[in-house]
Coordinates of N, CA and C in Angstrom, one line a residue:
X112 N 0.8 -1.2 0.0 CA 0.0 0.0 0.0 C 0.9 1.2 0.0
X113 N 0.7 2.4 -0.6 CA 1.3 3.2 -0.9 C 1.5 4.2 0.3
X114 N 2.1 4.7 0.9 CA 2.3 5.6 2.2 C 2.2 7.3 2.1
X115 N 1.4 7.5 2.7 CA 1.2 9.0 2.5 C 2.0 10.0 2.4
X116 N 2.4 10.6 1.8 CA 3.6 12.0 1.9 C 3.6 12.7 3.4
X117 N 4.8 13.0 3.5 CA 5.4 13.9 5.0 C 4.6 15.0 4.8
X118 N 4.4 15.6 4.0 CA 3.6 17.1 3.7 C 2.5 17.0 4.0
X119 N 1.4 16.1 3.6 CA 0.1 15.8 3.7 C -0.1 15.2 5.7
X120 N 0.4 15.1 6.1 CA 1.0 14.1 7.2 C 0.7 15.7 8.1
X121 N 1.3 16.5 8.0 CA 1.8 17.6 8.6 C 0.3 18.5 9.2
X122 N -0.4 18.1 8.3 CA -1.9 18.9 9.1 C -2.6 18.3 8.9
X123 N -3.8 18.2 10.3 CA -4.6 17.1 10.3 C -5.6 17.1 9.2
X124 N -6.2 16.1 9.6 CA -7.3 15.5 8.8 C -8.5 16.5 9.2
X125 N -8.5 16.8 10.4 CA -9.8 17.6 11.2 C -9.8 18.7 10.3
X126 N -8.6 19.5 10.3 CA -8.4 20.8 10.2 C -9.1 21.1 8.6
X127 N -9.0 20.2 7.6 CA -9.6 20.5 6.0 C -10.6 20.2 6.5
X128 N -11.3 19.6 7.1 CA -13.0 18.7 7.8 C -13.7 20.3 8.2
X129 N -13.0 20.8 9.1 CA -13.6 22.6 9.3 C -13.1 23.7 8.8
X130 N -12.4 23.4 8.0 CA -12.0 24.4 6.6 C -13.2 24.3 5.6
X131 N -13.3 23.0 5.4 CA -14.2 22.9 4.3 C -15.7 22.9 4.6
X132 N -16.0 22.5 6.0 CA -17.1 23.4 6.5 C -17.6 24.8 6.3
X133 N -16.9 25.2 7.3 CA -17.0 26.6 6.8 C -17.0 27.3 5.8
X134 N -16.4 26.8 4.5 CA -16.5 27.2 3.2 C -17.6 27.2 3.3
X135 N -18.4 25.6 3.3 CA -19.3 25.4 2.9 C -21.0 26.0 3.3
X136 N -20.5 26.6 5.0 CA -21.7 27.5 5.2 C -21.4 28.8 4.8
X137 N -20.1 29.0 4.3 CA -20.1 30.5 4.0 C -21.1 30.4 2.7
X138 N -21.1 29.2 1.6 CA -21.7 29.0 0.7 C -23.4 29.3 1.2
X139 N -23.8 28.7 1.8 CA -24.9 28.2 1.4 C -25.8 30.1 2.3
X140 N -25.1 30.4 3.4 CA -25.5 31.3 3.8 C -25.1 32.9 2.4
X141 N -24.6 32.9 1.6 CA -24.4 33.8 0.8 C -25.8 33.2 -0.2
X142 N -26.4 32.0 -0.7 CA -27.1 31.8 -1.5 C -28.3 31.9 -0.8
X143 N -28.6 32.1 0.8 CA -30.0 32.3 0.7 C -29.9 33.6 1.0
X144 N -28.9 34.6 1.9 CA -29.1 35.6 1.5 C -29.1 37.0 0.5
X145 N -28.2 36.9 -0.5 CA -27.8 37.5 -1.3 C -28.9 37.5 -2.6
X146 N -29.6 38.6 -3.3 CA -30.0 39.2 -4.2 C -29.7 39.1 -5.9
X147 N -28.1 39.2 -5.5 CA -27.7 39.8 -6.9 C -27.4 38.2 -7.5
X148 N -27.6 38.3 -8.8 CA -27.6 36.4 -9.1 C -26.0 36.1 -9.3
X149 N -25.3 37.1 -9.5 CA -24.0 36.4 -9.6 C -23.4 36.1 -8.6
X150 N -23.7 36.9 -7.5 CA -23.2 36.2 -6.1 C -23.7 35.0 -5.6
X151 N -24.9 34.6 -5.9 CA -25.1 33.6 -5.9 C -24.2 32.6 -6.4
X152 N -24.5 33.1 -7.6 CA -23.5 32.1 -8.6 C -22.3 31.4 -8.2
X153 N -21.5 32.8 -7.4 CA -20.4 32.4 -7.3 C -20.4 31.7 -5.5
X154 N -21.2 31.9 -5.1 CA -21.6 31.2 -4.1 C -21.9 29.9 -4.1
X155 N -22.6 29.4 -4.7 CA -22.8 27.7 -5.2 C -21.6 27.5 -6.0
X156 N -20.5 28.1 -6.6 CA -18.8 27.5 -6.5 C -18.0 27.6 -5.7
X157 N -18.3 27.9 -4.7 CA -17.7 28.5 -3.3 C -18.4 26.9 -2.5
X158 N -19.5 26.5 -2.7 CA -19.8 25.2 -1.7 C -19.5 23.8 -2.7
X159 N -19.1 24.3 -3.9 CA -18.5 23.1 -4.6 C -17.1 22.7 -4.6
X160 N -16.8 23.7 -4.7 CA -15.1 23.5 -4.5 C -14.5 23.8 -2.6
X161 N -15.7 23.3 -2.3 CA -15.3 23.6 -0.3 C -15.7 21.4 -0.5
X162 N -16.6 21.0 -1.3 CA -16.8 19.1 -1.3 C -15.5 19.2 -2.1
X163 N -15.4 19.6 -2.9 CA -13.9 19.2 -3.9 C -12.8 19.2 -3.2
X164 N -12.3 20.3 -1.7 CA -11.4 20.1 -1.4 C -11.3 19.2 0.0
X165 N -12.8 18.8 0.4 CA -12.5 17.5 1.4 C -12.6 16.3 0.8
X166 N -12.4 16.5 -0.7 CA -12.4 15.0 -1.4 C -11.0 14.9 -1.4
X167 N -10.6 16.0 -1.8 CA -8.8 15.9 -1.9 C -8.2 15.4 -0.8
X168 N -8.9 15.8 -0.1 CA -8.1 15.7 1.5 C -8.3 14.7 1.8
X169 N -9.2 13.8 1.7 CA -9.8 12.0 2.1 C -9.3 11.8 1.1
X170 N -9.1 11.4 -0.3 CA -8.3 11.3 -0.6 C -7.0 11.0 -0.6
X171 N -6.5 12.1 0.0 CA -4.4 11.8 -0.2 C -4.7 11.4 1.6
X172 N -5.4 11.6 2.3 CA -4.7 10.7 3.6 C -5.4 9.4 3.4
X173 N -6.2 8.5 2.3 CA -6.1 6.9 2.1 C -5.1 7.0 1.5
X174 N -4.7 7.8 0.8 CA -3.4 7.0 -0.2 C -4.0 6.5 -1.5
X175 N -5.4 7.3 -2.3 CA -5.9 6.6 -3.3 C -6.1 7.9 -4.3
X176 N -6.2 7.6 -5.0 CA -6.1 8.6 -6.1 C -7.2 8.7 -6.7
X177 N -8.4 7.9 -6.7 CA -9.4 8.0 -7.6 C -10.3 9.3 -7.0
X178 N -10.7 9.7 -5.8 CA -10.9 10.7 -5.1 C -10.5 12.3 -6.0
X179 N -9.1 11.9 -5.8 CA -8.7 13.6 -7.3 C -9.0 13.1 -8.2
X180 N -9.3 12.0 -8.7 CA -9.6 11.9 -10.4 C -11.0 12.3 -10.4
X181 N -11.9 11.8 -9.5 CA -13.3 12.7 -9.4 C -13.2 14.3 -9.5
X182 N -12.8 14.6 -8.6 CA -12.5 15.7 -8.5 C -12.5 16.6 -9.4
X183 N -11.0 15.8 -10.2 CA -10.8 16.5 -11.9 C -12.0 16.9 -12.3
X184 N -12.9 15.9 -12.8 CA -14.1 15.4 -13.1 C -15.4 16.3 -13.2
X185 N -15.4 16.8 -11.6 CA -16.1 17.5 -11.1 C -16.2 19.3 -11.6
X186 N -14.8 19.2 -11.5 CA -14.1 20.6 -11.7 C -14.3 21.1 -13.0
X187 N -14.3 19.8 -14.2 CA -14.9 19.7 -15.8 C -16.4 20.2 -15.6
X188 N -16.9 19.4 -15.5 CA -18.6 19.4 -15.6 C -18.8 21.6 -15.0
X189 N -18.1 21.6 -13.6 CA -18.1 23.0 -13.2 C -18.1 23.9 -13.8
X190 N -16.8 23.4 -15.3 CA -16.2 24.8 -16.2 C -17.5 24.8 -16.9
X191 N -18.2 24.0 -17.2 CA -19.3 24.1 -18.3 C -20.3 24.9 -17.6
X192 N -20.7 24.2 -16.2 CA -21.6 25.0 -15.8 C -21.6 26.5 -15.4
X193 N -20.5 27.1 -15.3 CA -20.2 28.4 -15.2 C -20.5 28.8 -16.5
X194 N -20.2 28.6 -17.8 CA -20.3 29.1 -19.1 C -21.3 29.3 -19.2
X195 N -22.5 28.3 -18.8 CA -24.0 28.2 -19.2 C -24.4 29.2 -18.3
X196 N -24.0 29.3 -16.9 CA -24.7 29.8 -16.2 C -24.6 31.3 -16.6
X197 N -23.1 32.1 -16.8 CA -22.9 33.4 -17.1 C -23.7 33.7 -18.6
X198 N -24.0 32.4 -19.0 CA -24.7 33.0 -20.3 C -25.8 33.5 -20.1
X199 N -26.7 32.8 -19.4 CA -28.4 32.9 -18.6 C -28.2 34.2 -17.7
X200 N -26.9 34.5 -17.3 CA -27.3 36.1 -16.1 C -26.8 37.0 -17.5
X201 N -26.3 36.9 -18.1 CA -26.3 37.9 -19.4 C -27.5 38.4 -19.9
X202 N -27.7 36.7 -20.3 CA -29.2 37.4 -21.2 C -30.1 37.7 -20.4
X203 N -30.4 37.6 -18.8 CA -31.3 38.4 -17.9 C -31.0 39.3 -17.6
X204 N -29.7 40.1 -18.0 CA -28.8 41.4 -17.7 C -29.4 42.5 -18.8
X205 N -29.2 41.4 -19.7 CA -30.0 42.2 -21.3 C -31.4 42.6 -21.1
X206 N -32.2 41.8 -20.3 CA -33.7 41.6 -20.8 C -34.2 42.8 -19.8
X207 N -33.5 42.5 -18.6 CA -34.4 43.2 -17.7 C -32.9 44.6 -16.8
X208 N -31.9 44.8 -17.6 CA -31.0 45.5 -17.1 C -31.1 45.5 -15.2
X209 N -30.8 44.2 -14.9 CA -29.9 43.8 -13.8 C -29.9 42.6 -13.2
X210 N -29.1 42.3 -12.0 CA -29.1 41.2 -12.0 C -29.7 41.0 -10.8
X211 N -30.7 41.3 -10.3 CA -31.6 41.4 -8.8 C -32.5 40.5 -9.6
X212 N -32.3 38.9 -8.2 CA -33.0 38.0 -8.5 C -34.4 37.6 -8.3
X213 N -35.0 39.0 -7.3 CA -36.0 39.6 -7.2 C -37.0 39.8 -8.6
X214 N -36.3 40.5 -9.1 CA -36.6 41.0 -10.5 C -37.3 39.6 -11.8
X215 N -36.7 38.7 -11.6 CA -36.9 37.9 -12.4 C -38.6 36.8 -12.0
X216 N -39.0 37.4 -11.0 CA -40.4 37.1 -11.0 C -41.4 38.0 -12.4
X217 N -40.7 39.0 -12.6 CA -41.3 39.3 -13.9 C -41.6 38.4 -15.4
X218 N -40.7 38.2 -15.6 CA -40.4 37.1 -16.5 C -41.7 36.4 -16.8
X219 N -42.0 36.1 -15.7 CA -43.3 35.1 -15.9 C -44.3 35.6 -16.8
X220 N -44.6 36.8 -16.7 CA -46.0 37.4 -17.2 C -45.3 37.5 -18.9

């Protein structure tokens, strides 16, 4: 079995566990309060990449690699969804000049 690096060794396991916590309520607390959609936006990649970095972390302390190959993975599917998504606050940028998520109850009528 393959043995963990000295470097990875050097700070615990806990310590990414409440790193990545806290990313992740910084996430979720910016997406139910925040208005403007791009902070949202970038708020729901703020709690994806807060799972992506306690994958890394479980990950290199088994000593298995398929963990960052998800990851990779993850990070792919992400680039796309960012493209899609800045495209959608564009053309709602266009339609109704801004980006107050408020606003897009209009849309309906």
């Amino acid at each position: 079995m393959n043995q963990m690096p000295d470097v990875i060794r050097t700070i615990p396991l806990e310590f990414y566990l409440y790193f990545s916590t806290a990313l992740f309520a910084i996430g979720v607390i910016g997406v139910l309060t925040r208005r403007n959609a791009i902070v949202i936006f970038m708020c729901v990649e703020l709690m994806l990449n807060a799972v992506n970095l306690l994958m890394v972390a479980l990950s290199s302390y088994r000593s298995d690699p398929n963990g960052q190959i998800f990851v990779f993975f993850i990070m792919a599917v992400a680039a796309a969804e960012v493209t899609v998504g800045l495209a959608i606050i564009v053309m709602i940028y266009r339609n109704i000049r801004s980006t107050d998520v408020q606003l897009l109850n209009y849309l309906k009528w």
